[in-house]
Coordinates of C-alpha atoms and ligand atoms in Angstrom, one line a residue:
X1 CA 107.6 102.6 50.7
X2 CA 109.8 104.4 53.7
X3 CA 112.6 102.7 55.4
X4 CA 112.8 102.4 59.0
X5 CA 114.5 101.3 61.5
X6 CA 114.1 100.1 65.2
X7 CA 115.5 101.4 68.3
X8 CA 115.0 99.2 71.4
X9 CA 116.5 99.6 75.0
X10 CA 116.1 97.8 77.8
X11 CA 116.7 99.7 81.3
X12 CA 117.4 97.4 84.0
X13 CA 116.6 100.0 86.8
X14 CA 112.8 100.7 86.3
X15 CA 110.5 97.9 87.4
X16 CA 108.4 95.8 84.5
X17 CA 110.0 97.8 82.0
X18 CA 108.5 96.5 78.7
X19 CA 110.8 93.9 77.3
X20 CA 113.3 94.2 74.0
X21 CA 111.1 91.2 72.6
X22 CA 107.9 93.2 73.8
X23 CA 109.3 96.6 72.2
X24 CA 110.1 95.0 68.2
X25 CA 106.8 93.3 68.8
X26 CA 104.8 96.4 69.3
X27 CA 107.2 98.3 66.5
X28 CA 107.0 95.5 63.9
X29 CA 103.4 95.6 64.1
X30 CA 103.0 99.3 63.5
X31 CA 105.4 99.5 60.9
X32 CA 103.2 96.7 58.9
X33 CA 100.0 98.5 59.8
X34 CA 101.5 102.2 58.7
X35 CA 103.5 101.0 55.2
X36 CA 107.0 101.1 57.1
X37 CA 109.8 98.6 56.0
X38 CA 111.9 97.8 58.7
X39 CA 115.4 97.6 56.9
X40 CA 117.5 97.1 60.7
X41 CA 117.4 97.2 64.5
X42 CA 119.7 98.8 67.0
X43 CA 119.1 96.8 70.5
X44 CA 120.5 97.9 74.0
X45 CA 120.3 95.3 76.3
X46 CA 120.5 96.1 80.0
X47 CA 122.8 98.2 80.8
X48 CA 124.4 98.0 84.7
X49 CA 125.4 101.6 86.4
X50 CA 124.0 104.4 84.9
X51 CA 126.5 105.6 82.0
X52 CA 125.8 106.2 79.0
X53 CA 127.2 103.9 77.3
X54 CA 124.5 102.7 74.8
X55 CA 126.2 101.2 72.2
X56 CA 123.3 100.3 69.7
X57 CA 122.2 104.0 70.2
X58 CA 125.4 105.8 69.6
X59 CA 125.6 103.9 66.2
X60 CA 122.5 104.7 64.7
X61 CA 123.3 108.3 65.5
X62 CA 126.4 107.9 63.6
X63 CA 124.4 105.8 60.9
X64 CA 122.3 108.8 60.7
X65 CA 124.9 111.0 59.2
X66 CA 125.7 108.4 56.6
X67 CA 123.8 107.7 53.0
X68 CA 121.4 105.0 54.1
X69 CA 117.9 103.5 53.2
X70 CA 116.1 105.3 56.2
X71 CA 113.9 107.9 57.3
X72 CA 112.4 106.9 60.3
X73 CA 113.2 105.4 63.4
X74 CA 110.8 103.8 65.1
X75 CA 110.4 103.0 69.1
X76 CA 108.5 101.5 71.1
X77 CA 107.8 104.8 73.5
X78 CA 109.3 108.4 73.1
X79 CA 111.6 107.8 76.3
X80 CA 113.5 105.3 74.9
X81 CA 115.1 108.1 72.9
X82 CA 116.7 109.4 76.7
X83 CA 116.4 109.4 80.2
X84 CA 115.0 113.0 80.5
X85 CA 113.4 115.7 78.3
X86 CA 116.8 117.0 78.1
X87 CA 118.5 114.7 76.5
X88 CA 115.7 113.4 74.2
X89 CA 115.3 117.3 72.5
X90 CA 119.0 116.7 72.1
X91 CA 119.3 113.5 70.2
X92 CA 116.1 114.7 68.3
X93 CA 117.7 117.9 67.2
X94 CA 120.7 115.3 66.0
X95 CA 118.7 113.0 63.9
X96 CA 116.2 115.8 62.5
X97 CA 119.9 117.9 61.1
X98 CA 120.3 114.0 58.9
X99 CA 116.3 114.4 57.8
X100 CA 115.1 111.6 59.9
X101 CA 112.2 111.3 61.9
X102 CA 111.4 109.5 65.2
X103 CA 107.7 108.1 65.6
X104 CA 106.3 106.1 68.9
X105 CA 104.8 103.0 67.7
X106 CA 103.0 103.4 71.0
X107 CA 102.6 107.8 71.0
X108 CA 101.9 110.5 68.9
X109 CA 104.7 112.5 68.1
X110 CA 105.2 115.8 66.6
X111 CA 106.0 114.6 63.2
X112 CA 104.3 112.2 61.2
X113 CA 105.9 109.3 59.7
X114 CA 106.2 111.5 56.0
X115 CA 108.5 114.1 58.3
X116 CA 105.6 116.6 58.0
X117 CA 104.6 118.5 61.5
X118 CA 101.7 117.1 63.2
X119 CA 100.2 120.0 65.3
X120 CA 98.3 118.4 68.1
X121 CA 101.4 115.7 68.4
X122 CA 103.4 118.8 69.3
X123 CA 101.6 119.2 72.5
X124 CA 101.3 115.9 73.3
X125 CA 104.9 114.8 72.7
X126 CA 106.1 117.3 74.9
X127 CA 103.7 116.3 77.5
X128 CA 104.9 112.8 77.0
X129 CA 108.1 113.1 77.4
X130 CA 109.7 113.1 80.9
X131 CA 106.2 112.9 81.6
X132 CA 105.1 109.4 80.3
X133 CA 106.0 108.2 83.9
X134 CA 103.6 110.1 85.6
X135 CA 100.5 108.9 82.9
X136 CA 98.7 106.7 84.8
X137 CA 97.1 105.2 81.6
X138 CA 100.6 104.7 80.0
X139 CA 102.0 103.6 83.0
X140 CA 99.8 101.2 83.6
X141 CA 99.6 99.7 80.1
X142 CA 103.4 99.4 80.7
X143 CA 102.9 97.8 83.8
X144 CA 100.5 95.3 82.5
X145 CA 102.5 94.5 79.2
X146 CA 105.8 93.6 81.5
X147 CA 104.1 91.9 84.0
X148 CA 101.8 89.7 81.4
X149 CA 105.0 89.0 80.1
X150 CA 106.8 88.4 83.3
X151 CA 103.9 85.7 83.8
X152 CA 104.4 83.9 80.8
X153 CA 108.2 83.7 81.1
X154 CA 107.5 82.8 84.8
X155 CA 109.1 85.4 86.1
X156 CA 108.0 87.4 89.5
X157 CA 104.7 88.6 89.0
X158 CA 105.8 91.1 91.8
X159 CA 103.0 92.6 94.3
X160 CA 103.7 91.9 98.0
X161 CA 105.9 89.0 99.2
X162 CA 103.8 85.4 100.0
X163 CA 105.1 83.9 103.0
X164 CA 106.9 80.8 102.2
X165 CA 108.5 82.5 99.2
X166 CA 111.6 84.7 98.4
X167 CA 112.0 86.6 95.1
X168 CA 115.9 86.6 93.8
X169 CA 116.6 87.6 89.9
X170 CA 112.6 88.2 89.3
X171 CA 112.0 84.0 90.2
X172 CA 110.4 83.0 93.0
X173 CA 111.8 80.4 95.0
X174 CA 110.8 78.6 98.4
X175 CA 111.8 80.3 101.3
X176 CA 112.6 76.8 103.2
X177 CA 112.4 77.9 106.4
X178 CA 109.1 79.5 105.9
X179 CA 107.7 76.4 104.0
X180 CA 108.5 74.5 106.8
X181 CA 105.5 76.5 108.5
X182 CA 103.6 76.7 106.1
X183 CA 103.2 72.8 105.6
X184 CA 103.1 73.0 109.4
X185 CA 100.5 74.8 109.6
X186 CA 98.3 72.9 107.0
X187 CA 99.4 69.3 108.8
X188 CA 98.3 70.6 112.0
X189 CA 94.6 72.2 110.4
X190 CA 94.2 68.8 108.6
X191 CA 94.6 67.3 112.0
X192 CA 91.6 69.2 113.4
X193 CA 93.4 71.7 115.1
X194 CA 91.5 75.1 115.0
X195 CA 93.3 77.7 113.2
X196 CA 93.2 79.9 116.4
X197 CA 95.1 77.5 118.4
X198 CA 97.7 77.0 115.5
X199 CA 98.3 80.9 115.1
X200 CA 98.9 80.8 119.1
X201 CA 101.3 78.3 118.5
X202 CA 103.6 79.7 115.7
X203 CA 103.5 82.9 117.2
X204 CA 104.8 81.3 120.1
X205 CA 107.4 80.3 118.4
X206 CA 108.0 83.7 117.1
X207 CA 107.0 83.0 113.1
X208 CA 106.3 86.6 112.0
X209 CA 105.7 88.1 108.4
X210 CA 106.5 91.6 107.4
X211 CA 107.9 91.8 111.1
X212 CA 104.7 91.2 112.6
X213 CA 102.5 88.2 114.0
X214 CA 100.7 86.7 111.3
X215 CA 96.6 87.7 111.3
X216 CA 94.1 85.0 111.7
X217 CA 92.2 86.2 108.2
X218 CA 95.9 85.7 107.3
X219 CA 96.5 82.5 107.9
X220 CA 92.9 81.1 106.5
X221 CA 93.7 83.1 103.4
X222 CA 97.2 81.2 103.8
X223 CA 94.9 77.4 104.3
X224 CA 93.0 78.3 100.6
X225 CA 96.5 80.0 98.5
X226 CA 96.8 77.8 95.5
X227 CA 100.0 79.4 95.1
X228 CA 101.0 76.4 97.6
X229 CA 100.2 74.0 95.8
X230 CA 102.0 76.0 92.8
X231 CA 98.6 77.5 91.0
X232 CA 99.1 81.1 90.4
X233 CA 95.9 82.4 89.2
X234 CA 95.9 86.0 87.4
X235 CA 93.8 87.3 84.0
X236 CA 91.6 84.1 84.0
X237 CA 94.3 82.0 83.6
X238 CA 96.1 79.8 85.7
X239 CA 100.1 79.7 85.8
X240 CA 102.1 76.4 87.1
X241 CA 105.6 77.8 85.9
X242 CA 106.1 80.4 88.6
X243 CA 105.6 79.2 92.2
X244 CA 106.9 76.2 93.0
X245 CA 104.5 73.7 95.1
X246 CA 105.1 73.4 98.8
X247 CA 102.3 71.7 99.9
X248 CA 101.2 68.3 98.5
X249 CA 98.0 68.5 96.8
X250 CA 96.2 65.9 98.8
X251 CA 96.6 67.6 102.4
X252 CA 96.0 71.1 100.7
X253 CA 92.0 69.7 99.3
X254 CA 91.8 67.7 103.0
X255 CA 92.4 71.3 104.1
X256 CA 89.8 72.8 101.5
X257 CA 87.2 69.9 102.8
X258 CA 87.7 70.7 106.7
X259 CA 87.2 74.6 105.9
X260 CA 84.6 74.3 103.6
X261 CA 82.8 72.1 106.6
X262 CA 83.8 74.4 109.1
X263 CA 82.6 77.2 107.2
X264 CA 78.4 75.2 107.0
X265 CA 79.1 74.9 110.5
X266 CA 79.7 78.4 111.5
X267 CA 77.0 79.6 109.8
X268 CA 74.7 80.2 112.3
X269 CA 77.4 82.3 114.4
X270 CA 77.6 84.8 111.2
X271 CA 74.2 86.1 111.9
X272 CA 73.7 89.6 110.7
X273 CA 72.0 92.0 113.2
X274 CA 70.4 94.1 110.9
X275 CA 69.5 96.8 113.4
X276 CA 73.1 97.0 114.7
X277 CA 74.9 99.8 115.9
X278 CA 71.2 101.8 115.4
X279 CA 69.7 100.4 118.5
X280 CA 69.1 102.4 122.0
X281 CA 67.5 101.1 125.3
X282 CA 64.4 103.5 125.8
X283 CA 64.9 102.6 129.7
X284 CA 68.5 103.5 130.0
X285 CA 70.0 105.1 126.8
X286 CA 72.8 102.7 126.2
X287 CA 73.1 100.9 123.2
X288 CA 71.1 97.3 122.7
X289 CA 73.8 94.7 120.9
X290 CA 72.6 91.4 118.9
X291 CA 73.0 88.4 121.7
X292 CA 72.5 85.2 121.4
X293 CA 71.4 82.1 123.6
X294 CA 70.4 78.4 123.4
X295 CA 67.1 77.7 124.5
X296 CA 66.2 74.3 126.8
X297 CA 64.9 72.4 123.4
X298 CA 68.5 73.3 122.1
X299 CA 67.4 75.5 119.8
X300 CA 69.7 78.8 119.4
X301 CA 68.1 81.9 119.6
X302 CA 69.0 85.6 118.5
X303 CA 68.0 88.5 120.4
X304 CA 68.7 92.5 121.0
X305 CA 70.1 92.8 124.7
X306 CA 70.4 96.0 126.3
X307 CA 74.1 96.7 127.1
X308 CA 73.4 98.9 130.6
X309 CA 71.5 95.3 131.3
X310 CA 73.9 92.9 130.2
X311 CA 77.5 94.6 131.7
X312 CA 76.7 96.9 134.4
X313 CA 73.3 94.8 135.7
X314 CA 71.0 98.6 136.3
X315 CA 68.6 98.3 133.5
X316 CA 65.7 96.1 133.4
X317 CA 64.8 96.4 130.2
X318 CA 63.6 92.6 128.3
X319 CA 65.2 91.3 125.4
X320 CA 63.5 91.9 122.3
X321 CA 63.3 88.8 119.6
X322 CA 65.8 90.1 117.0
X323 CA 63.0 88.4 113.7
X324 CA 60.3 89.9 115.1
X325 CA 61.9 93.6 115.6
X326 CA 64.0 93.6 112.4
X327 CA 60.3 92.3 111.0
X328 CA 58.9 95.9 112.9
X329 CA 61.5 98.1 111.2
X330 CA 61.3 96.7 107.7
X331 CA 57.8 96.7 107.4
X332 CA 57.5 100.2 109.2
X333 CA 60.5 101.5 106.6
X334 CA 58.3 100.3 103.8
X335 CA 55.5 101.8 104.6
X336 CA 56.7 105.3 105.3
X337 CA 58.6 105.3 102.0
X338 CA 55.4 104.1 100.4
X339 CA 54.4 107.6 100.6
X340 CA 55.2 109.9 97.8
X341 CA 56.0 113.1 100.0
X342 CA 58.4 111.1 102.0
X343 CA 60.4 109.7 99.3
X344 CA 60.5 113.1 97.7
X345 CA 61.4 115.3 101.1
X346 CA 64.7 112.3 101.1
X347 CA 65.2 112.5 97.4
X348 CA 65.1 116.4 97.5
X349 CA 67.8 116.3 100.4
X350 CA 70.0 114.1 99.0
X351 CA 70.0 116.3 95.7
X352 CA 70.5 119.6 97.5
X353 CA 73.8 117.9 99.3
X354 CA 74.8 117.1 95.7
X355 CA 74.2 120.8 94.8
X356 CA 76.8 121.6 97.2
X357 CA 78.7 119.3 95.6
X358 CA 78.6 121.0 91.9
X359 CA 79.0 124.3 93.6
X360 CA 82.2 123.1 93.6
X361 CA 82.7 122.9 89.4
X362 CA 84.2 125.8 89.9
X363 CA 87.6 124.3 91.9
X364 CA 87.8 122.1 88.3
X365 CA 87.5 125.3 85.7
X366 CA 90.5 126.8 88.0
X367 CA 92.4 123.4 87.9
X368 CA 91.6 123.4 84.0
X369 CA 93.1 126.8 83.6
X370 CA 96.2 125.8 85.2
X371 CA 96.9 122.9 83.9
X372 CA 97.1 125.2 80.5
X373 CA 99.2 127.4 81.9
X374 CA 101.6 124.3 82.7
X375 CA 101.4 122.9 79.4
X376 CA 102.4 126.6 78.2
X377 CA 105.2 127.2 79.8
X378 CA 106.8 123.5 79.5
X379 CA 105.4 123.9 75.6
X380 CA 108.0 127.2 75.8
X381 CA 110.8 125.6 77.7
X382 CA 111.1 122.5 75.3
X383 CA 110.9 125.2 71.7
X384 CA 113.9 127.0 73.9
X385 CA 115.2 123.9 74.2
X386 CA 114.9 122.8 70.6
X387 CA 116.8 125.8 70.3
X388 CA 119.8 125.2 71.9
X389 CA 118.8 127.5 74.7
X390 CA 119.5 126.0 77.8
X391 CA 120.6 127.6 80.5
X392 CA 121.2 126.0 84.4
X393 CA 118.2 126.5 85.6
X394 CA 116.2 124.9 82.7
X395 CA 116.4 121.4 84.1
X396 CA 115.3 122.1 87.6
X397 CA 112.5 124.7 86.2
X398 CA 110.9 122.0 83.8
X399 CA 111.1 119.0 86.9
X400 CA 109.4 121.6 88.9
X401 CA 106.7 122.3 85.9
X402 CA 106.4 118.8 85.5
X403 CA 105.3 117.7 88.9
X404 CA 103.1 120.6 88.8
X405 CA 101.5 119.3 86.1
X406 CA 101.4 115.7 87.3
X407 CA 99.5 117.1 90.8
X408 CA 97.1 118.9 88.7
X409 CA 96.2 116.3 86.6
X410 CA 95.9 114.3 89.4
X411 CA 93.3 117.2 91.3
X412 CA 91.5 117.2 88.3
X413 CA 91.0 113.6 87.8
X414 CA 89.5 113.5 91.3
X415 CA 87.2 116.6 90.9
X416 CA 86.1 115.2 87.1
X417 CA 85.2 111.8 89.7
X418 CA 82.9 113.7 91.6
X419 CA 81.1 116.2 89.2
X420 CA 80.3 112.6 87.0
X421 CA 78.4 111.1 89.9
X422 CA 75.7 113.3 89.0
X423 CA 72.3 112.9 90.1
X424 CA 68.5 113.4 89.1
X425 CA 65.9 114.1 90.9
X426 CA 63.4 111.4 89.0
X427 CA 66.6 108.6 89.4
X428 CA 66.5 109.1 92.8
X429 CA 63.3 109.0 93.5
X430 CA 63.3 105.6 91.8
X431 CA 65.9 104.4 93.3
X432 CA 64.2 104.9 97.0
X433 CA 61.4 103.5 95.9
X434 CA 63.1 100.6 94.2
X435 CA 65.7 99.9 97.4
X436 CA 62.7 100.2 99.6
X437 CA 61.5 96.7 98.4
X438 CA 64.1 94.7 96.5
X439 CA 66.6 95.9 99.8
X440 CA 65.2 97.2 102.7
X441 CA 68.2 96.7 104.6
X442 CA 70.6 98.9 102.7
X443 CA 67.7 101.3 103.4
X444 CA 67.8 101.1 106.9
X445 CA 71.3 101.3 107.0
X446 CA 71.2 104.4 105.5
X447 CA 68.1 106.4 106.2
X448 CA 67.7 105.4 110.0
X449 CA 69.3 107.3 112.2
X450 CA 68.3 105.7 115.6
X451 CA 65.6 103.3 116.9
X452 CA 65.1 103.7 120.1
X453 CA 63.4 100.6 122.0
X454 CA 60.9 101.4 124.9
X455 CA 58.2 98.5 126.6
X456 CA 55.5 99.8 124.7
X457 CA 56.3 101.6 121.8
X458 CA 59.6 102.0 119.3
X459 CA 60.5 104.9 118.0
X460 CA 62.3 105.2 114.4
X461 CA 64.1 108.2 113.4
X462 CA 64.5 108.6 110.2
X463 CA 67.4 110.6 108.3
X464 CA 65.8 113.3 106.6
X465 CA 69.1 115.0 106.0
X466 CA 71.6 115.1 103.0
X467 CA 73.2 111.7 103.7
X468 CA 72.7 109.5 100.7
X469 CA 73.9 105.9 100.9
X470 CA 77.0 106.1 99.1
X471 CA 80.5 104.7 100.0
X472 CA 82.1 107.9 100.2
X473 CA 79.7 109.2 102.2
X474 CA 78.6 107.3 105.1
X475 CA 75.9 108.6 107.2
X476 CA 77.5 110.0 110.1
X477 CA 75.3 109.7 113.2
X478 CA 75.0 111.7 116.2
X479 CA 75.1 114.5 113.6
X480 CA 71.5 114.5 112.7
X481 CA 70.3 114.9 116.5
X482 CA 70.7 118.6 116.8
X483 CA 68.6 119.1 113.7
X484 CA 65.1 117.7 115.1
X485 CA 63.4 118.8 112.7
X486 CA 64.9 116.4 110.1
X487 CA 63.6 113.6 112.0
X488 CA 60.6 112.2 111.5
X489 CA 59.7 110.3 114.5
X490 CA 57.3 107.4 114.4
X491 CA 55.8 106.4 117.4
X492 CA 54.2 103.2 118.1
X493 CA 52.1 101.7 120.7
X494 CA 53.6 98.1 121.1
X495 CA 53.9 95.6 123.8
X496 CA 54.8 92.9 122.1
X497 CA 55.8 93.8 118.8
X498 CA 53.3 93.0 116.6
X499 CA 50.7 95.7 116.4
X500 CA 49.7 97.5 113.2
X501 CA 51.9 100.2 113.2
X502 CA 50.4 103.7 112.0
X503 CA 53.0 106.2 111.1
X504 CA 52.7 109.5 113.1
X505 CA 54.8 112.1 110.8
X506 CA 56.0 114.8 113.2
Ligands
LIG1 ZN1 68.7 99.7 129.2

């Protein structure tokens, strides 16, 4: 059996720092799991200003130089043992002289809970501390803890401010003024006025948020926030202790019923124009841009209009039946990718651009080295340290390594990002001949570079270059039309768009 004992603080100045309760939870449950017997605690509660005045701490320091049961103490994270690197090799140098030992519940440390060293703790204590901020992963497992906490006390969940709220002491309480509008608004929508029209009219009357005039995607997000009604959804679970209602639950569903009809309504104005943005008039060059009409039987009809025709009135080219052209494209897509040497001359350029890529493995074994280097010299500065050499400069010298090491890490992370989105030749073969099918579209969106539109024929160009569909890397058009010989052009004689096309690789 080894005695123990916990050391919990409680800093009011950082944000979601993990709770006292949180802290002896986490401890209590290692000490049972690693054959610890907790014999006491030592709690600081917040603490206002920033002395040092930690009571709780200052005692077990002095308990440490007296006969008692103990040999470890136990926290929840290595900073709780100081505000900075500093300080924490200080107190540690204190306790070790008494032959006790300090172990994260939540950390490895540099000795293990028998007081023997534990090598690769070493490193990673001293990376730890001062550092633990900086640790995205430990950060953010903080983060989560306090604010999962934060929920279930109904505390401020934090995250930007929701109109019609104010936060004061980490509650959140009904900005009055604000809920004014806010029922306003959701009186005047269950009234059938149109949210335009209602965003007109509070902005009128000068109702800003964050300074500025609420958005309209704002203010239908605002017409479906449960948080009105004083549901706060979060982790698959639904709170009702930390906003308080503003709007009575009957207008905010008659709302819900009007936008949920409004949205069936609208439907048909949310048409997709597949072909967007990719279109030019063969007679004029300008672009062609999805337009719609009613026809005399009422019916509503969807068409490409050239642009030089519609706004300036000099071109004569026709409309072209949006169905029947987006029909052309698709079916003209399919078939060119149905041919092996195609999909291969894509797949091969999209793998050479991701060659470029790797080139760049190199930028990551430079990174790698560095980041050793870092780790080296802070390893040095903390033994030094341990020591009881510290000189002025020490302090400002380890802050400095430290954010070196925090914007290498970062670099890295980014670089390791990129190398893992590695590609095969076979996979992407597969996938083009896959996406060809199951979704053309995404296909076209990616691998046309221009259709242009003439009376008789339509010609597709085709993006034989090393633009892949990928979100980071969007094909850039206008690019592509210096390098003809990329393009494959297929030309089609076509009056009224729907011939056989015959693909005629150039
Ligand atoms: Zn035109």
């Amino acid at each position: 059996m080894i005695g123990a004992v916990i050391y919990a603080r409680y800093s009011s100045e950082k944000q979601n720092e993990q709770s006292i309760e949180g802290q002896l939870r986490v401890c209590n449950q290692y000490a049972e799991q690693n054959g610890l017997t907790v014999l006491d605690t030592y709690i600081d509660r917040a603490m206002t200003g920033t002395n040092d005045n930690r009571p709780a701490f200052q005692q077990m320091l002095a308990d440490c130089e007296k006969a008692v049961a103990w040999d470890v103490i136990l926290v929840y994270a290595i900073d709780r043992f100081g505000r900075n690197s500093i300080e924490i090799a200080v107190n540690k140098q204190r306790i070790k002289k008494n032959h006790k030992t300090l172990i994260s519940a939540t950390q490895r440390t540099s000795e293990n809970i028998d007081g023997s060293k534990n090598l690769d703790g070493i490193l990673l204590e001293n990376v730890y501390i001062g550092l633990a901020e900086y640790y995205s992963a430990e950060l953010s497992q903080k983060v989560k803890r306090g604010m999962n906490e934060n929920r279930e006390k109904g505390l401020n969940p934090g995250g930007r401010r929701t109109f019609g709220y104010r936060a004061e002491n980490k509650k959140i309480y009904v900005d009055e003024s604000e809920a004014e509008i806010v029922r306003y608004i959701f009186q005047q929508y269950a009234q059938g006025v149109n949210a335009k029209d209602i965003l007109a009219d509070i902005t009128a009357k000068g109702v800003t948020h964050y300074g500025k005039p609420i958005p309209l995607n704002t203010l239908y997000n605002m017409l479906r926030l449960k948080k009105y009604i004083g549901i706060y959804h979060c982790a698959n679970k639904d709170y009702t202790n930390i906003f308080p209602p503003i709007v009575p639950v009957e207008l905010f569903n008659e709302v819900g019923r009007i936008l949920e009809s409004n949205k069936k309504g609208s439907k048909s104005n949310d048409v997709e124009f597949l072909l967007k943005g990719k279109l030019l008039c063969g007679h004029c060059g300008k672009s062609m841009q999805g337009d719609s009409g009613t026809s005399k039987s009422g019916k509503v009809m969807y068409y490409y209009k050239c642009m030089g025709r519609k706004k300036y009135r000099n071109c004569n080219k026709s409309t072209i039946q949006k169905d029947k052209l987006e029909q052309i494209v698709i079916d003209t897509t399919k078939q060119i990718f149905s041919v092996k040497e195609n999909v291969i001359a894509v797949a091969d350029a999209v793998i050479q651009s991701h060659e470029k890529r790797m080139y760049n493995r190199s930028l990551l074994t430079i990174l790698q080295n560095e980041r050793e280097e870092i780790k080296k010299s802070l390893s040095n500065i903390m033994k030094a340290i341990e020591q009881g050499i510290i000189t002025a400069t020490t302090k400002s010298r380890m802050d400095e390594l430290e954010q070196q090491l925090a914007d290498t890490e970062n670099k890295i992370t980014i670089e390791e990002c990129k190398l893992q989105n590695q590609l095969r030749r076979e996979q992407v073969i597969e996938y083009l001949t896959h996406a060809v099918i199951q979704s053309p579209r995404l296909i076209i969106h990616n691998l046309i570079q221009k259709i242009v539109v003439y009376d008789d024929r339509i010609n597709i160009y085709y993006n034989y270059l090393n633009k892949m569909p990928s979100p980071d890397n969007p094909p850039d058009n206008g690019e592509y039309l210096a390098e003809s010989g990329h393009n494959n052009t297929l030309t089609k004689g076509c009056s009224d768009f729907s011939l056989v096309v015959s693909p005629n690789k150039t």
